[in-house]
GROMACS .gro file of C-alpha atoms in nm:
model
  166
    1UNK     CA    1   0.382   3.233  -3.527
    2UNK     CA    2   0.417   3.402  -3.875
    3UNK     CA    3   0.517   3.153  -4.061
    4UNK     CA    4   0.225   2.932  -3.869
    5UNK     CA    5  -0.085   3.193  -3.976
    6UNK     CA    6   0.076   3.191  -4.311
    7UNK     CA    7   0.075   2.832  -4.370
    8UNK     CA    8  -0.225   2.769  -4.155
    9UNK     CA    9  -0.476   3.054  -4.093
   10UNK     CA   10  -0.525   3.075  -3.736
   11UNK     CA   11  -0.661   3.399  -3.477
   12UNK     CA   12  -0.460   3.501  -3.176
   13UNK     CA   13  -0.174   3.332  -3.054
   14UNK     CA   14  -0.031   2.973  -3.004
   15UNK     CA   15  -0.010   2.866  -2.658
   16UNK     CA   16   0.082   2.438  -2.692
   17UNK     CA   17   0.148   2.218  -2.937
   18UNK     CA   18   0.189   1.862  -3.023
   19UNK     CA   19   0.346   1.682  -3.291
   20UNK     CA   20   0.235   1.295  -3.293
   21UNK     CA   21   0.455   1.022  -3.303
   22UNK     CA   22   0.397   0.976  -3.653
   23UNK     CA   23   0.520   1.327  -3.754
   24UNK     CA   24   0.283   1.402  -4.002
   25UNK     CA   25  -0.006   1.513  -3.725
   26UNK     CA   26   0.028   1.806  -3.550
   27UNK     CA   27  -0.165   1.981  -3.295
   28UNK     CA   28  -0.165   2.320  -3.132
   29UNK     CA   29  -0.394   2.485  -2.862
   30UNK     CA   30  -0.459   2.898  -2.925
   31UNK     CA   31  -0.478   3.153  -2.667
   32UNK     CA   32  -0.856   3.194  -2.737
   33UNK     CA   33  -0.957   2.851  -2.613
   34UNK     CA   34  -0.911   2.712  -2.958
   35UNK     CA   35  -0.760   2.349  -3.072
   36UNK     CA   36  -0.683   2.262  -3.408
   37UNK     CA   37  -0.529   1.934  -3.559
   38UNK     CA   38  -0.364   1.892  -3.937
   39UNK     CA   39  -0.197   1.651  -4.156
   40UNK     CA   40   0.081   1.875  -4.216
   41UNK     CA   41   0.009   1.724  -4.565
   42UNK     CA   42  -0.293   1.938  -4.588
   43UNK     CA   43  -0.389   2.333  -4.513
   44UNK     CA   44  -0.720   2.254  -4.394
   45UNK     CA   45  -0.779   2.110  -4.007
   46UNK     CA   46  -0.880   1.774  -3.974
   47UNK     CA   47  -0.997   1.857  -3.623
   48UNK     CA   48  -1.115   2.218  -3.476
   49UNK     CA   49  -1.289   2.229  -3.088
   50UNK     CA   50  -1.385   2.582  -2.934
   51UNK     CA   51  -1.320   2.526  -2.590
   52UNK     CA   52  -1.613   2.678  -2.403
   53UNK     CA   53  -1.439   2.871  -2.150
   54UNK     CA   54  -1.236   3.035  -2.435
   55UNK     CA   55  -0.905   3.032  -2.193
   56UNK     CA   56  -0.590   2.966  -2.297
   57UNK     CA   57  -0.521   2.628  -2.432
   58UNK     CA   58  -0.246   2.491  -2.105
   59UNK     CA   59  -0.144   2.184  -2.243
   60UNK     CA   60  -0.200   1.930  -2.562
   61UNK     CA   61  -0.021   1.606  -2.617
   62UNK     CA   62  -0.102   1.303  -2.786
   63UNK     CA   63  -0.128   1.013  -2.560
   64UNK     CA   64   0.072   0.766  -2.829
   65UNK     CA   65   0.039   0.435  -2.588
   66UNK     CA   66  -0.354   0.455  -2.613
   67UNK     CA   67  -0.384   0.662  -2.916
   68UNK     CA   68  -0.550   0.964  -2.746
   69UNK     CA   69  -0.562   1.324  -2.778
   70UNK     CA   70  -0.516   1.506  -2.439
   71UNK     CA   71  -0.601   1.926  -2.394
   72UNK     CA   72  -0.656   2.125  -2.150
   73UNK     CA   73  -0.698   2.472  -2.078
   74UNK     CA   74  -0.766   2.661  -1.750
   75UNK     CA   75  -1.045   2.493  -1.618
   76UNK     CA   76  -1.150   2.184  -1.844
   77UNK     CA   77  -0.870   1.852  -1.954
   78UNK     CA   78  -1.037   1.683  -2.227
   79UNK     CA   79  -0.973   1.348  -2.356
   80UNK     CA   80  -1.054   1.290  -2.737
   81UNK     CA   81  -1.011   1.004  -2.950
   82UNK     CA   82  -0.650   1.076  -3.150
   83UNK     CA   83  -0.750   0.927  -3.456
   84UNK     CA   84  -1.136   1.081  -3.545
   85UNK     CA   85  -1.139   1.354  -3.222
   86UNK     CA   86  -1.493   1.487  -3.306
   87UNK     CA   87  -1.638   1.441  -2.960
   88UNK     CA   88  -1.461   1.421  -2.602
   89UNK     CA   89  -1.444   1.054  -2.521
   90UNK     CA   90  -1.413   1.170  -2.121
   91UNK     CA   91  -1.328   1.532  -1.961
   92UNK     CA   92  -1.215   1.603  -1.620
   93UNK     CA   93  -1.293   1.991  -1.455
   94UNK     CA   94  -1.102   2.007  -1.110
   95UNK     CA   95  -1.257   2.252  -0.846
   96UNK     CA   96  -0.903   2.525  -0.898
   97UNK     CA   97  -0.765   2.634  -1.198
   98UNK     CA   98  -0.528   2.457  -1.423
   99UNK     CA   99  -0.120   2.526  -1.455
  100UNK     CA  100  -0.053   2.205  -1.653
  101UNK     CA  101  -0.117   1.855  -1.697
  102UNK     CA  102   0.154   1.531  -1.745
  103UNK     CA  103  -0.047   1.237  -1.871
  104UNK     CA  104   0.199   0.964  -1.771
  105UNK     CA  105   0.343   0.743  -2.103
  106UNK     CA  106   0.168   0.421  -2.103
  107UNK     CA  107  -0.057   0.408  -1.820
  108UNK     CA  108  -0.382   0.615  -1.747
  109UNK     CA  109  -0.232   0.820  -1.491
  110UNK     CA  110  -0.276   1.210  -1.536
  111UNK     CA  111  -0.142   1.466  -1.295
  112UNK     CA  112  -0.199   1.805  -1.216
  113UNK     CA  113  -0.022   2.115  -1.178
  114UNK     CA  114  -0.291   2.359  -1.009
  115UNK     CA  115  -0.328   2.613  -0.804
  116UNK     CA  116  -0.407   2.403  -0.505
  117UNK     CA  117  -0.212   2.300  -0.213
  118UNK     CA  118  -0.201   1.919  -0.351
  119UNK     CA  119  -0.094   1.740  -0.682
  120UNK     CA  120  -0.440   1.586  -0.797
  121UNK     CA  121  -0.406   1.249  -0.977
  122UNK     CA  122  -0.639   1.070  -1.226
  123UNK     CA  123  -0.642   0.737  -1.317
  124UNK     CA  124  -0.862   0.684  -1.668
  125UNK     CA  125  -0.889   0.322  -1.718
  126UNK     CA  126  -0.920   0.356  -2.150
  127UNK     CA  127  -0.577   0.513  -2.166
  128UNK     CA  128  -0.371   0.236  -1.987
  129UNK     CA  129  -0.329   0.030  -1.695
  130UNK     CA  130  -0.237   0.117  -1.369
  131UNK     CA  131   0.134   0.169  -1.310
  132UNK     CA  132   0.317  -0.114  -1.110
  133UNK     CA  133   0.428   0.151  -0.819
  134UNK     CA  134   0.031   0.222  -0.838
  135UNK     CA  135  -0.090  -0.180  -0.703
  136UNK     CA  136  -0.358  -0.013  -0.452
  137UNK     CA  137  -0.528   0.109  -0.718
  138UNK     CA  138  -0.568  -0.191  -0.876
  139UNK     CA  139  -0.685  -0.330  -0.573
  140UNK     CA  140  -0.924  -0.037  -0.560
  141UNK     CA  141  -1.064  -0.061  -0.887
  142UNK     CA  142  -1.130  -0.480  -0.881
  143UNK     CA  143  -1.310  -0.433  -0.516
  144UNK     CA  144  -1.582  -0.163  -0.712
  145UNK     CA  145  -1.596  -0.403  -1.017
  146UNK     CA  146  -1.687  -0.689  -0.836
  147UNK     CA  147  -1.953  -0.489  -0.675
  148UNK     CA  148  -2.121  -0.524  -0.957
  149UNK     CA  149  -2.270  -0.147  -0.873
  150UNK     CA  150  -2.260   0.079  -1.197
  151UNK     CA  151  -2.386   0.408  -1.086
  152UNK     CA  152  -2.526   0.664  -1.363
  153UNK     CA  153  -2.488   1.063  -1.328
  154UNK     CA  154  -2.852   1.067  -1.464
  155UNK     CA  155  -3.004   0.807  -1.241
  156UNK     CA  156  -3.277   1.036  -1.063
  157UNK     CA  157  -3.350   1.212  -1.386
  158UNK     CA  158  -3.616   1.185  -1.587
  159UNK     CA  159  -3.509   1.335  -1.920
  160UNK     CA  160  -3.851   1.511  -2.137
  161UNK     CA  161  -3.871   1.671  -2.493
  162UNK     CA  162  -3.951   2.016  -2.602
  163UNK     CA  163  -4.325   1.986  -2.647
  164UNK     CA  164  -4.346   1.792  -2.286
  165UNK     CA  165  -4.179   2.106  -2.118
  166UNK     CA  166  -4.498   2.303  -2.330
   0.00000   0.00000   0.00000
């Protein structure tokens, strides 16, 4: 961690890190809820998220077989982009708290190490396809496409602007 803050300035203390397959990008998740990634190349981040729990960063990894970023920390797993990770691309937030994560190599499996009686599993169709031991799901997930229904999170919303609200 010395050597780290000298070479990269960084508060508190590291908690996971991540070097991508192409060894010159490395990530790293600090005990204050804060993820950074660099071009080793380069002292200045390409990449800096405040988690907004400010917990302890759990786990980081890039996802090399769909070129994504995934962190999470204690309550939040967040799925960014691995190549421009400005925004979260998707972001799961179980009901108990996080242990660890193992996003499963070239498929869009995720499980879950929490503090909950069961293993929770979840599938993310953008990082891979389902694993062959997984065939139900496929099933599963071609029975609600054909359904043709897309529900939205927002669909009994009706969204207003600042000087409606006045």
């Amino acid at each position: 961690s010395t050597l780290m803050s000298k070479t990269f300035p960084i508060q508190g203390g590291i908690m996971a890190s991540s070097f991508k397959q192409d060894g010159i990008h490395f990530a790293f998740g600090t005990d204050q809820g804060k993820v950074l990634m660099y071009d080793i190349r380069y002292p200045v981040p390409l990449f800096e998220n405040q988690f907004q729990y400010r917990k302890p960063i759990k786990h980081i990894s890039f996802h090399q077989s769909s070129n994504k970023l995934v962190i999470c920390d204690t309550k939040i797993i967040k799925i960014f982009d691995g190549q421009t990770p400005r925004t979260p691309l998707s972001f799961i937030e179980p009901s108990a708290e996080i242990n660890d994560i193992w996003p499963l190599e070239n498929s869009g499996m995720i499980f879950g190490a929490l503090d909950s009686a069961r293993i929770p599993t979840w599938y993310l169709p953008d990082m891979g396809p389902v694993p062959r031991w997984c065939s139900f799901l496929e099933n599963i997930i071609e029975e609600e496409e054909t359904k043709g229904e897309v529900k939205t999170v927002y669909e009994n919303y009706k969204f207003v602007t600042k000087i409606e609200l006045e």
